[in-house]
PDB file of C-alpha atoms and ligand atoms in Angstrom:
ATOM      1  CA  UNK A  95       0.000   0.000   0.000  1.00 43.00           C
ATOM      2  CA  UNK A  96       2.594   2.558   1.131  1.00 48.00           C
ATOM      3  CA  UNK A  97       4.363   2.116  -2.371  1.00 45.00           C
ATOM      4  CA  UNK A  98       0.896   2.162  -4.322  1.00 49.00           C
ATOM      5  CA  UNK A  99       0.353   5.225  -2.212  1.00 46.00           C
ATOM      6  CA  UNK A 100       3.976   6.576  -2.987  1.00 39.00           C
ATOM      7  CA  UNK A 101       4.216   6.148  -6.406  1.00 51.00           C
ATOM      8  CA  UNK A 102       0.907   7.164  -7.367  1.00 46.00           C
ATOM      9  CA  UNK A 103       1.869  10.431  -5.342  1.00 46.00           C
ATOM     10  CA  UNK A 104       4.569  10.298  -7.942  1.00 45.00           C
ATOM     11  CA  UNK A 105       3.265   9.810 -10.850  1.00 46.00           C
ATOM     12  CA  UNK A 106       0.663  12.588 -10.101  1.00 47.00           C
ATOM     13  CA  UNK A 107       3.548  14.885  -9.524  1.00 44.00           C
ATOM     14  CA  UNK A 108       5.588  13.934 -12.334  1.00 45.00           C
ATOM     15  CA  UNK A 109       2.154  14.297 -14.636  1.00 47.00           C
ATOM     16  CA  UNK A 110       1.604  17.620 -13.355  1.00 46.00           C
ATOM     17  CA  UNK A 111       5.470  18.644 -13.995  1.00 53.00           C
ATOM     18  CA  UNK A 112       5.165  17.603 -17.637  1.00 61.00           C
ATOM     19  CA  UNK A 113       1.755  19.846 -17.772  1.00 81.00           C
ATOM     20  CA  UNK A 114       3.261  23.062 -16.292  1.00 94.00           C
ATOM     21  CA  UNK A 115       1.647  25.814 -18.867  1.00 97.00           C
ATOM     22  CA  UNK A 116       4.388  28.334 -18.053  1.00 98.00           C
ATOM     23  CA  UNK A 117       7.589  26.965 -18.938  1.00 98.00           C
ATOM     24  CA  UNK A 118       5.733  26.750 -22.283  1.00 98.00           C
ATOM     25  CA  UNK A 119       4.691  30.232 -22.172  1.00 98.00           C
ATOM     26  CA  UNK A 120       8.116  31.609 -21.354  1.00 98.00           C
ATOM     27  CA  UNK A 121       9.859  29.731 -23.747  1.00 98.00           C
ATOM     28  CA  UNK A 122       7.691  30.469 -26.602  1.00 98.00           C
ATOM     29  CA  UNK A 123       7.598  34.116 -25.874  1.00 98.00           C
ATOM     30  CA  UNK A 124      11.110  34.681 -25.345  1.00 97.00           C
ATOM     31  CA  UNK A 125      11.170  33.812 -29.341  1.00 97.00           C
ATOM     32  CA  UNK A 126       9.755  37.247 -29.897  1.00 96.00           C
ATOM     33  CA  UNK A 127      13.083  39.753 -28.436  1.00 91.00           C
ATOM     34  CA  UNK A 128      11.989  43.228 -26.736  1.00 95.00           C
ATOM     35  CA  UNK A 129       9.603  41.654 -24.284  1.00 95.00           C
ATOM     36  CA  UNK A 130       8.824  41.390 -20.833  1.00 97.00           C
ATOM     37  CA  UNK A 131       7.901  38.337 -20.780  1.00 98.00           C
ATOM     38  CA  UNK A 132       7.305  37.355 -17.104  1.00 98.00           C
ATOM     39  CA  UNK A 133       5.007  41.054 -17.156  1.00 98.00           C
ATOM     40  CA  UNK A 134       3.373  39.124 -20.163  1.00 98.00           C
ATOM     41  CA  UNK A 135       2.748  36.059 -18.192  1.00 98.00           C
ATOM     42  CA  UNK A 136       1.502  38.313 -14.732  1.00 98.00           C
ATOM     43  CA  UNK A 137      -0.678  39.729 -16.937  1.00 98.00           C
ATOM     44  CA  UNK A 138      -1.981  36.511 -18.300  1.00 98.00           C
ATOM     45  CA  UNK A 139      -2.727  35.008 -14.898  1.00 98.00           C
ATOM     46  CA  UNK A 140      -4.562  37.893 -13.339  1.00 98.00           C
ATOM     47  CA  UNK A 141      -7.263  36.922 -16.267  1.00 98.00           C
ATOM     48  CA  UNK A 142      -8.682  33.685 -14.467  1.00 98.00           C
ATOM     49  CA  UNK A 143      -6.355  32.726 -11.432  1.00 98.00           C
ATOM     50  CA  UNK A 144      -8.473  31.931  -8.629  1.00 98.00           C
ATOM     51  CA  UNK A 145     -11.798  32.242 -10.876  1.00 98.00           C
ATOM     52  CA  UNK A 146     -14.405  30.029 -11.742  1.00 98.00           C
ATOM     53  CA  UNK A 147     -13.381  28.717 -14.837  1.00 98.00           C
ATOM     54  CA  UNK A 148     -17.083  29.320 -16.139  1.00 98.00           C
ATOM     55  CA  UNK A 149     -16.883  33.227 -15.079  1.00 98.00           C
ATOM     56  CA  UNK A 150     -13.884  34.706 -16.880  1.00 98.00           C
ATOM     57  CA  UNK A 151     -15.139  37.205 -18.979  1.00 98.00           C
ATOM     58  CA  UNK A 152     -13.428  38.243 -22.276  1.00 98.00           C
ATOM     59  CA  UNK A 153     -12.597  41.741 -20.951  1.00 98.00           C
ATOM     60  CA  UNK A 154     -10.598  40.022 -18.124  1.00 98.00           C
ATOM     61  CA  UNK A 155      -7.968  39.818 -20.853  1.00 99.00           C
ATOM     62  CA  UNK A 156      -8.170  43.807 -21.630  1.00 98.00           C
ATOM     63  CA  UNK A 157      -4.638  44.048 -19.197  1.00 98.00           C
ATOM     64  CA  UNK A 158      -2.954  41.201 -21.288  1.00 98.00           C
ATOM     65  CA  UNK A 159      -3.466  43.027 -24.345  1.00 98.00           C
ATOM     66  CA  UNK A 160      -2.444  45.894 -23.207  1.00 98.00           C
ATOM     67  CA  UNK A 161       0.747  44.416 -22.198  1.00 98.00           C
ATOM     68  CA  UNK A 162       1.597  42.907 -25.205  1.00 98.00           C
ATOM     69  CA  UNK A 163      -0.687  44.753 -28.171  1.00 98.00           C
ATOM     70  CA  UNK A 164      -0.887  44.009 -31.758  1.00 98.00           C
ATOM     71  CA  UNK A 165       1.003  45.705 -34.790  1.00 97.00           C
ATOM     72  CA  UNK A 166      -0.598  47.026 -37.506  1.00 97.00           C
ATOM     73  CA  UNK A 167       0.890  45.060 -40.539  1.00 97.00           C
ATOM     74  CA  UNK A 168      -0.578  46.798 -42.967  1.00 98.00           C
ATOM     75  CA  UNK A 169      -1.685  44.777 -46.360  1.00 98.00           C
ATOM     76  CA  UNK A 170      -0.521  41.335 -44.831  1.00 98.00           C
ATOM     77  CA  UNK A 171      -2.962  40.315 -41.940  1.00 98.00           C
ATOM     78  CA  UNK A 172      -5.262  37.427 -43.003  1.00 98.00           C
ATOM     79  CA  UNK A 173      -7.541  35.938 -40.687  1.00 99.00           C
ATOM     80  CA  UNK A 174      -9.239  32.458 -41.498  1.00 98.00           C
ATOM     81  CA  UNK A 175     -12.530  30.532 -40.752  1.00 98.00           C
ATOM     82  CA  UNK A 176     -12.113  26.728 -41.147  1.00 98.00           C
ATOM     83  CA  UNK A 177      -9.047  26.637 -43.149  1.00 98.00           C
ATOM     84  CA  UNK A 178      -6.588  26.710 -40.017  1.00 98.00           C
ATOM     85  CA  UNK A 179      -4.198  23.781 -41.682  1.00 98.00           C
ATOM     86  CA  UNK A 180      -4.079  25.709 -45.226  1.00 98.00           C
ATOM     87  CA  UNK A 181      -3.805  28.893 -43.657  1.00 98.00           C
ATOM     88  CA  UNK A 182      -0.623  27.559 -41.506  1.00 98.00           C
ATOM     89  CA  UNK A 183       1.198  25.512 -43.659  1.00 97.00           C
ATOM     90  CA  UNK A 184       1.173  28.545 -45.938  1.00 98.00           C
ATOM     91  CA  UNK A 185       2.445  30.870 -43.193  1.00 98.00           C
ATOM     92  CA  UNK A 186       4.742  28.816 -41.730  1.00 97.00           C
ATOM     93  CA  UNK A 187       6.912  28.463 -45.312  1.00 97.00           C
ATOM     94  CA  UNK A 188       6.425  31.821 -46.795  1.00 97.00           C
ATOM     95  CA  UNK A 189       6.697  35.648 -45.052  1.00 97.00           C
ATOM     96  CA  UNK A 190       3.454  36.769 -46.914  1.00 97.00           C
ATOM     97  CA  UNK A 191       1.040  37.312 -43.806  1.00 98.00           C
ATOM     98  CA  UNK A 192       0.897  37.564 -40.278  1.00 98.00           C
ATOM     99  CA  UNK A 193      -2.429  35.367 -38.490  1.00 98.00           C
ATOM    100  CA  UNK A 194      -3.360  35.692 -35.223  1.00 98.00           C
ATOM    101  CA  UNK A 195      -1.175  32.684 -34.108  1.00 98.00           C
ATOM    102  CA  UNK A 196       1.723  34.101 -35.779  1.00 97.00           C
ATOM    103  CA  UNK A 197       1.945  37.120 -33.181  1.00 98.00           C
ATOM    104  CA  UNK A 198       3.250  36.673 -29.801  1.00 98.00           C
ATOM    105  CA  UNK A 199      -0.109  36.322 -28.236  1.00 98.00           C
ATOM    106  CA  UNK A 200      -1.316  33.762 -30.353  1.00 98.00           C
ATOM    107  CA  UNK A 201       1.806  31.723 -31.078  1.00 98.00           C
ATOM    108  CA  UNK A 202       2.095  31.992 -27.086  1.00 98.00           C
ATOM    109  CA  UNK A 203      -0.928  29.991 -26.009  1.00 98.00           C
ATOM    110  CA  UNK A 204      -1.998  28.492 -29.488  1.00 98.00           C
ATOM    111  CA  UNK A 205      -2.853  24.308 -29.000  1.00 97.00           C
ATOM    112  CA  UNK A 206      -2.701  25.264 -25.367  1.00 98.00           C
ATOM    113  CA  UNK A 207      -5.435  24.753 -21.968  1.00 98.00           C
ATOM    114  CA  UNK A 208      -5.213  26.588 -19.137  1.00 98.00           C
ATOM    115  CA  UNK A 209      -8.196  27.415 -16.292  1.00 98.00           C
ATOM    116  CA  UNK A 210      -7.799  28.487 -12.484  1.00 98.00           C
ATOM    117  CA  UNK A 211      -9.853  27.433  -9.821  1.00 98.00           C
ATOM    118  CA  UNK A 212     -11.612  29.692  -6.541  1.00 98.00           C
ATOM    119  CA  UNK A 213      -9.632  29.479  -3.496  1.00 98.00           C
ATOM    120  CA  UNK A 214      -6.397  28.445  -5.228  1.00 98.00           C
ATOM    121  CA  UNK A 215      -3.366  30.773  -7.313  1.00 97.00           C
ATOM    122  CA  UNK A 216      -2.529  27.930  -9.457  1.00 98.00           C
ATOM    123  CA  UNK A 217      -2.553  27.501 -13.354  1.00 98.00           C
ATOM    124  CA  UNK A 218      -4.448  24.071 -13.910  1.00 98.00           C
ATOM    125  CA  UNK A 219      -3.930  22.497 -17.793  1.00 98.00           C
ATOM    126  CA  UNK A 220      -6.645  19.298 -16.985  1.00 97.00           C
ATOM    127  CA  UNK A 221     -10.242  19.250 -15.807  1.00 97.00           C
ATOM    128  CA  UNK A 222     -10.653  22.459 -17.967  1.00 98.00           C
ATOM    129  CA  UNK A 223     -14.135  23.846 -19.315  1.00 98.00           C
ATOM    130  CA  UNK A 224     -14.062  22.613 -22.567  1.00 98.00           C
ATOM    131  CA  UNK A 225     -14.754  25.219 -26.013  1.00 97.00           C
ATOM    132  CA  UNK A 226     -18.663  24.818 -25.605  1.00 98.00           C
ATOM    133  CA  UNK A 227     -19.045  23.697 -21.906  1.00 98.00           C
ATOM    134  CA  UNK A 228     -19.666  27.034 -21.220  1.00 98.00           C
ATOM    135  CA  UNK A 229     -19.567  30.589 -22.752  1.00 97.00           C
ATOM    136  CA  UNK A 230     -17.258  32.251 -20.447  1.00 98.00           C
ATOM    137  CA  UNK A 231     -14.222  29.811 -20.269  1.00 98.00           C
ATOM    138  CA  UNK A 232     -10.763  31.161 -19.995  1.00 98.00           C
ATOM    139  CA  UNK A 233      -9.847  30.010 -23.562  1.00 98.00           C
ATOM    140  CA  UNK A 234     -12.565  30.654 -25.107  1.00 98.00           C
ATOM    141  CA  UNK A 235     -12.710  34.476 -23.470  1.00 98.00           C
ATOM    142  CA  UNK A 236      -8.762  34.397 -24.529  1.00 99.00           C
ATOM    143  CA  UNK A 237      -9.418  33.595 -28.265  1.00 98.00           C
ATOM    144  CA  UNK A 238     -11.905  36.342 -28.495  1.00 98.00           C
ATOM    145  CA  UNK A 239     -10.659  39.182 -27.205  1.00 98.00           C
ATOM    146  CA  UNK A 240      -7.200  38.915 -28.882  1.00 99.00           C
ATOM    147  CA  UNK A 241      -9.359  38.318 -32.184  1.00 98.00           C
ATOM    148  CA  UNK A 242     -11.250  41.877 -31.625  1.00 98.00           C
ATOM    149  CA  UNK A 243      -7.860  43.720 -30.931  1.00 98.00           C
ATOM    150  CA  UNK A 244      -6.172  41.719 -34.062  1.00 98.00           C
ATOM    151  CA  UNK A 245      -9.204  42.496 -36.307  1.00 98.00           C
ATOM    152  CA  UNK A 246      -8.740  45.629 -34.569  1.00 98.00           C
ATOM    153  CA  UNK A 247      -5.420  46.560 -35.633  1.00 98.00           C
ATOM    154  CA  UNK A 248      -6.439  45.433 -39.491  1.00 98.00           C
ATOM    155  CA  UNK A 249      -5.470  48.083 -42.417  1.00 98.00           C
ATOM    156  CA  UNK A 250      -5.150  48.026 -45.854  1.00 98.00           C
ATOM    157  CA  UNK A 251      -5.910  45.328 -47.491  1.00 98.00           C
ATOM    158  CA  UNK A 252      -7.168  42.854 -45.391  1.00 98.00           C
ATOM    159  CA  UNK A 253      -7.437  38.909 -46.383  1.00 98.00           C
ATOM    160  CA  UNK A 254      -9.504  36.226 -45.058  1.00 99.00           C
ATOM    161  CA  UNK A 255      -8.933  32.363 -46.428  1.00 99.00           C
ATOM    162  CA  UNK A 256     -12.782  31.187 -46.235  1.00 99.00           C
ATOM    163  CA  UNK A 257     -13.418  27.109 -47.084  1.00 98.00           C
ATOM    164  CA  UNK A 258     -15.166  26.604 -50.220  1.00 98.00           C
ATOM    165  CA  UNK A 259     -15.927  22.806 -49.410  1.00 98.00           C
ATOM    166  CA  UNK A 260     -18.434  23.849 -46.753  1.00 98.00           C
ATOM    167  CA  UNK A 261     -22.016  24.848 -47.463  1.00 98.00           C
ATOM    168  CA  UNK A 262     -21.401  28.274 -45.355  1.00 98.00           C
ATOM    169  CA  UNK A 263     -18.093  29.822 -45.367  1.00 98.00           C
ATOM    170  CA  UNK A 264     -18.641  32.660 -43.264  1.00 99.00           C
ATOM    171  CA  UNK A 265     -20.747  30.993 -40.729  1.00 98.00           C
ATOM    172  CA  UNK A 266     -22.425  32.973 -38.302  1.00 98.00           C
ATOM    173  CA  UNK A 267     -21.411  31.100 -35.107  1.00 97.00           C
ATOM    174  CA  UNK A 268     -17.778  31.503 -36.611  1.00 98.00           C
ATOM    175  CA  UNK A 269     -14.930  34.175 -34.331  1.00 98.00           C
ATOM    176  CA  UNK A 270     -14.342  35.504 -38.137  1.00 99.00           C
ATOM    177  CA  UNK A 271     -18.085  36.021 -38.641  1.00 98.00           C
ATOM    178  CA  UNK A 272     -18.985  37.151 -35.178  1.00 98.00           C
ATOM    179  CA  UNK A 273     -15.864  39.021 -33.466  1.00 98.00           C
ATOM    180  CA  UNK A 274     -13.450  39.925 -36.902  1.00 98.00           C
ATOM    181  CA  UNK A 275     -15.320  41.373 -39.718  1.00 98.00           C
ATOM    182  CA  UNK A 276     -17.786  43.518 -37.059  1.00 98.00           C
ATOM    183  CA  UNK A 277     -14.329  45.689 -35.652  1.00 98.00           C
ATOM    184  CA  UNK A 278     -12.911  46.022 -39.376  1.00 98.00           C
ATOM    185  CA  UNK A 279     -12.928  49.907 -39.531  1.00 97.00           C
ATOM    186  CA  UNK A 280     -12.938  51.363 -42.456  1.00 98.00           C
ATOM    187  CA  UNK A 281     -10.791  54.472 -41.599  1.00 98.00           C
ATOM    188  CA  UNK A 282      -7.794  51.484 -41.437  1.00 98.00           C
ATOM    189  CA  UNK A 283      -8.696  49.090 -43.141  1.00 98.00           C
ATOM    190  CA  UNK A 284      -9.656  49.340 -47.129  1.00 98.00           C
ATOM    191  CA  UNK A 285     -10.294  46.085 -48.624  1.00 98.00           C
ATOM    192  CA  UNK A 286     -11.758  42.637 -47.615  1.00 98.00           C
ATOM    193  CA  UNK A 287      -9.962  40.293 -50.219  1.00 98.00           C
ATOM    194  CA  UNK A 288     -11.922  37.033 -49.839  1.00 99.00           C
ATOM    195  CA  UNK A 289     -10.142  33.824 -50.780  1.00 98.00           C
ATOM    196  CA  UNK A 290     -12.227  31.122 -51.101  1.00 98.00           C
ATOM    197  CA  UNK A 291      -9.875  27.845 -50.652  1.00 98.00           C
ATOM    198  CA  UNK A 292     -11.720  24.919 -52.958  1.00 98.00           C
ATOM    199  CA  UNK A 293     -10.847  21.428 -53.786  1.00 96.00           C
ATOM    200  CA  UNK A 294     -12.010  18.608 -55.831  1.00 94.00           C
ATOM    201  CA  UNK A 295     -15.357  18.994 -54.079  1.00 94.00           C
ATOM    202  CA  UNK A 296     -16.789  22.565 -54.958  1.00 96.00           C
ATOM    203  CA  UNK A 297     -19.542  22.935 -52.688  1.00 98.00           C
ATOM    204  CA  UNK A 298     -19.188  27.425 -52.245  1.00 98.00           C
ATOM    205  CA  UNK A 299     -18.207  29.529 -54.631  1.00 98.00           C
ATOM    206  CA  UNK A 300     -17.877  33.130 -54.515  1.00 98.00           C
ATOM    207  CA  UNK A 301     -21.658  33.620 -55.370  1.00 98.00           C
ATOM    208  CA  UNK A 302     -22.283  31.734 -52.097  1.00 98.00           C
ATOM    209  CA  UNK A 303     -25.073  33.507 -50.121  1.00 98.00           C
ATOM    210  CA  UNK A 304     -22.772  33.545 -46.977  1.00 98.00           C
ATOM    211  CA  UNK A 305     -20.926  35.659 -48.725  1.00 98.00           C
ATOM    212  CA  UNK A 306     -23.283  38.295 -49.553  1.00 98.00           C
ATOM    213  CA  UNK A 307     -24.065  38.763 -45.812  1.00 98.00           C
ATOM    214  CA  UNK A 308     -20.321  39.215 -45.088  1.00 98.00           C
ATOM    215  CA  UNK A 309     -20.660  41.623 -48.130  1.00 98.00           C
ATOM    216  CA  UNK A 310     -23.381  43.455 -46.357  1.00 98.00           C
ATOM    217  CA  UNK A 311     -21.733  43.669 -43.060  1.00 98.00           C
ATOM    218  CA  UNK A 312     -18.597  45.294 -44.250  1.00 98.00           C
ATOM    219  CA  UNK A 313     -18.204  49.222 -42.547  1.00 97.00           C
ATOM    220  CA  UNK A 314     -18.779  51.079 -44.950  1.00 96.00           C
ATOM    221  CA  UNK A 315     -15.928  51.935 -47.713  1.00 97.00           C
ATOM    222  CA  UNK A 316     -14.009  48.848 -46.969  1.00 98.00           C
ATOM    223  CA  UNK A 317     -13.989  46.984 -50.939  1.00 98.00           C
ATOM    224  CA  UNK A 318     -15.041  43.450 -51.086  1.00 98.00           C
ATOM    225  CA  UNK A 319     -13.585  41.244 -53.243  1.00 98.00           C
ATOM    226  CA  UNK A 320     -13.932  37.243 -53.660  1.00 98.00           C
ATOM    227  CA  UNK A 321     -11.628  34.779 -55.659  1.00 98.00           C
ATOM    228  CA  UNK A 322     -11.959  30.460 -55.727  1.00 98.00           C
ATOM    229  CA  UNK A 323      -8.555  29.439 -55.612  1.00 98.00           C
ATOM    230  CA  UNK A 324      -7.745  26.239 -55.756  1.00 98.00           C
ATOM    231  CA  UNK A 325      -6.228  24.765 -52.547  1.00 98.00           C
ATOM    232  CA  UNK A 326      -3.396  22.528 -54.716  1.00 98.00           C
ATOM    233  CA  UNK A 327      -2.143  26.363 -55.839  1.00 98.00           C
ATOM    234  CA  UNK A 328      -1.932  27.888 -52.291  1.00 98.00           C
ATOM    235  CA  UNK A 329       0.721  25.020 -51.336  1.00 98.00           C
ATOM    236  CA  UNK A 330       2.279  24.527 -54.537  1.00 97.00           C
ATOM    237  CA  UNK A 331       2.709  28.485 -54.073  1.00 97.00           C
ATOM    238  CA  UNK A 332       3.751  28.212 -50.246  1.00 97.00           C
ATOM    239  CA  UNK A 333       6.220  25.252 -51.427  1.00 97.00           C
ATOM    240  CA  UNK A 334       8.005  27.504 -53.579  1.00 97.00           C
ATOM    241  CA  UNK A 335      10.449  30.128 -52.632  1.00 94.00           C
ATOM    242  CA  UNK A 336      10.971  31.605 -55.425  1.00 95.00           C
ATOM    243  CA  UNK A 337       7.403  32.816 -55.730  1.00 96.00           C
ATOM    244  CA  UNK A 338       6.552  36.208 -54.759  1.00 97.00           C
ATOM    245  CA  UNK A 339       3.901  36.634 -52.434  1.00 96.00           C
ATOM    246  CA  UNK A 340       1.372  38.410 -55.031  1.00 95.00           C
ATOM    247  CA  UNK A 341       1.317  35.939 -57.518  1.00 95.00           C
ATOM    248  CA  UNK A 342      -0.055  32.985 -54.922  1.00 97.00           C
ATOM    249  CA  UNK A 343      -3.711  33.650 -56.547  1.00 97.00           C
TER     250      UNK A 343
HETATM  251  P1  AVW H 225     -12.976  28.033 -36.962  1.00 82.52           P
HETATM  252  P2  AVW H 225     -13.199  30.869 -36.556  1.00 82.52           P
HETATM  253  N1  AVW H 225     -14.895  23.910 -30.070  1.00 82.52           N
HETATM  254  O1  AVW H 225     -12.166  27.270 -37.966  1.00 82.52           O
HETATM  255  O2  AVW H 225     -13.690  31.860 -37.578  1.00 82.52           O
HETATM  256  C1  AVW H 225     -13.553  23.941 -29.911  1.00 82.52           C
HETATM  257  O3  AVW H 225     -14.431  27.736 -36.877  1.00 82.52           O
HETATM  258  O4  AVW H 225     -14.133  30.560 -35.445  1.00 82.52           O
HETATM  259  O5  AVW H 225     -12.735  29.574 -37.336  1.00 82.52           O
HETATM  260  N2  AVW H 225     -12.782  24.884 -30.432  1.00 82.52           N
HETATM  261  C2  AVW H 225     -13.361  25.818 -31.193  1.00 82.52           C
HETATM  262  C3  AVW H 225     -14.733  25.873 -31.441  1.00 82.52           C
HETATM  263  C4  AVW H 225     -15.518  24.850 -30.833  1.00 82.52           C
HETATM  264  N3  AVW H 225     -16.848  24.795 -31.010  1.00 82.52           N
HETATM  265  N4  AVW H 225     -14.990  26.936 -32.232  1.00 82.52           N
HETATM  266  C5  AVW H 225     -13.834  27.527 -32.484  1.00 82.52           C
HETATM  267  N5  AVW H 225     -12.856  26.857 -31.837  1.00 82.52           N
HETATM  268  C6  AVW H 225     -11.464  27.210 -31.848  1.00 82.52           C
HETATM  269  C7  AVW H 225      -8.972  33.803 -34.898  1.00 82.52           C
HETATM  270  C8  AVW H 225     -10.604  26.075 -32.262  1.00 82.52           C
HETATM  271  O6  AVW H 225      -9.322  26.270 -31.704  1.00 82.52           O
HETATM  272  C9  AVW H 225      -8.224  33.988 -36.211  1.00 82.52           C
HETATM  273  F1  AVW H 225      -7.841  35.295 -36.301  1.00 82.52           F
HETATM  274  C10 AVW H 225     -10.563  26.238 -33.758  1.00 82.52           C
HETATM  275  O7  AVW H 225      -9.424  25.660 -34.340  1.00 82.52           O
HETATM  276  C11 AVW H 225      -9.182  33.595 -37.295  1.00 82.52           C
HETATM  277  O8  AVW H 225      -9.384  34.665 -38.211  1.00 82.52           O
HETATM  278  C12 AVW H 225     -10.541  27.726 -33.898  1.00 82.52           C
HETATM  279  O9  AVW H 225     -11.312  28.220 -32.798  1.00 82.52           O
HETATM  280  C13 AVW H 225     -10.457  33.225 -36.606  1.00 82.52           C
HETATM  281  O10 AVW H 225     -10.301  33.546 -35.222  1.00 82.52           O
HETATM  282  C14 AVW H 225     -11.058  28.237 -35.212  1.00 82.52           C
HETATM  283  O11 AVW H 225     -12.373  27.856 -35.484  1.00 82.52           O
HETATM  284  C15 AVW H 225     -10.753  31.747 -36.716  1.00 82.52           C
HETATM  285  O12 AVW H 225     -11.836  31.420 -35.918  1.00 82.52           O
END
């Protein structure tokens, strides 16, 4: 019994060791150079430590953002809606655009968990509120506030990758739908390039009418503009270095 006793004590230990969310979030932020990054990560924790994990509300996160706010990169932010593996892979190889996850914020705490718990100062990374358990979850609070102050930030020419193998590419329920295109300003930002990522299996093209309600709920003077391009082309484009980013599509 006493080693049952002692190694399970161990093994919970050990299991909670390899789960420790800030090592993570240190190491990935020191990546980015002129940062604070333990400020960055006392800012982070005031968001939900010793919350419910069902009662952190997005504007909990207000002091995080502050601490570490988004650029304006002008003509190169694109922002996505169920094309995350696309919209990576083409990221990832060539320096076109700048998503979310490829700021410090959201490269930070991107495939990440994290909740705190009343009574207790501890980050916890199991036993979590899942996406949908409920509304106000510290991830889910997280993913939409830095998404308002990204979409935010927008100018220029702004491009979204939408998926043209779904019946409704800009779904309502969507963070690109519901958070993104509602703070594009106009005053930055001056064109909504829409590309809609297709395969073998068209089911959306650009006459889609999802798209004419994104249309519609453009501010005002921002230019729409919708292309099908094929999803073979984006990574044939990505897999090429010699290809200039404005001949992708
Ligand atoms: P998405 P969005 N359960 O591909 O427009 C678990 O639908 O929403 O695109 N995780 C979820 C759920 C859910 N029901 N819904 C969303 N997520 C998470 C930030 C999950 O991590 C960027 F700037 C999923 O992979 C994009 O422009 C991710 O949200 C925009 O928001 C995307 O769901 C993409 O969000």
């Amino acid at each position: 019994l006493v080693i049952t006793v002692l190694s399970l004590g161990l093994g919970l230990g050990l299991r909670r060791e390899k789960h420790q969310i800030k090592p993570v979030f240190l190491s990935r932020c020191e990546k980015f150079s002129g940062n604070n990054c333990q400020k960055i990560w006392d800012a982070f924790q005031q968001a939900y430590v010793n919350q419910d994990p069902c009662k952190v509300p997005v504007e909990a996160y207000d002091p995080l953002i502050a601490a570490a706010p988004f650029k304006s990169e002008c003509n190169r932010m694109l922002f996505w809606s169920k094309t995350k593996d696309v919209v990576h892979d083409f990221t990832e190889k060539k320096d076109c655009f700048i998503t979310l996850e490829d700021t410090l914020l959201g490269s930070v705490l991107d495939g990440l968990t994290w909740c705190g718990k009343e009574g207790s100062s501890d980050t916890f990374t199991t036993g979590c509120p899942g996406w949908t358990d409920c509304e106000n979850n510290p991830v889910r609070s997280f993913w939409n506030r830095a998404s308002a102050a990204f979409a935010e930030a927008a100018c220029g020419a702004v491009t979204v990758m939408l998926n043209g193998s779904i019946a409704t590419p800009f779904h309502p329920a969507s963070i690109f739908a519901s958070i993104e295109v509602k703070k594009l300003n106009a005053t930055r930002a001056k064109n909504l390039n829409v590309v809609l990522v297709t395969d073998e299996h068209i089911v959306a093209n650009c006459t889609n009418p999802s798209l004419k309600d994104l249309k519609k709920e453009l501010d005002k003077g921002i230019k729409y503009n919708c292309e099908e391009v094929p999803q073979s082309q984006i990574e044939a484009c990505a897999s090429n270095p010699m290809a200039p980013c404005g001949t992708c599509w």
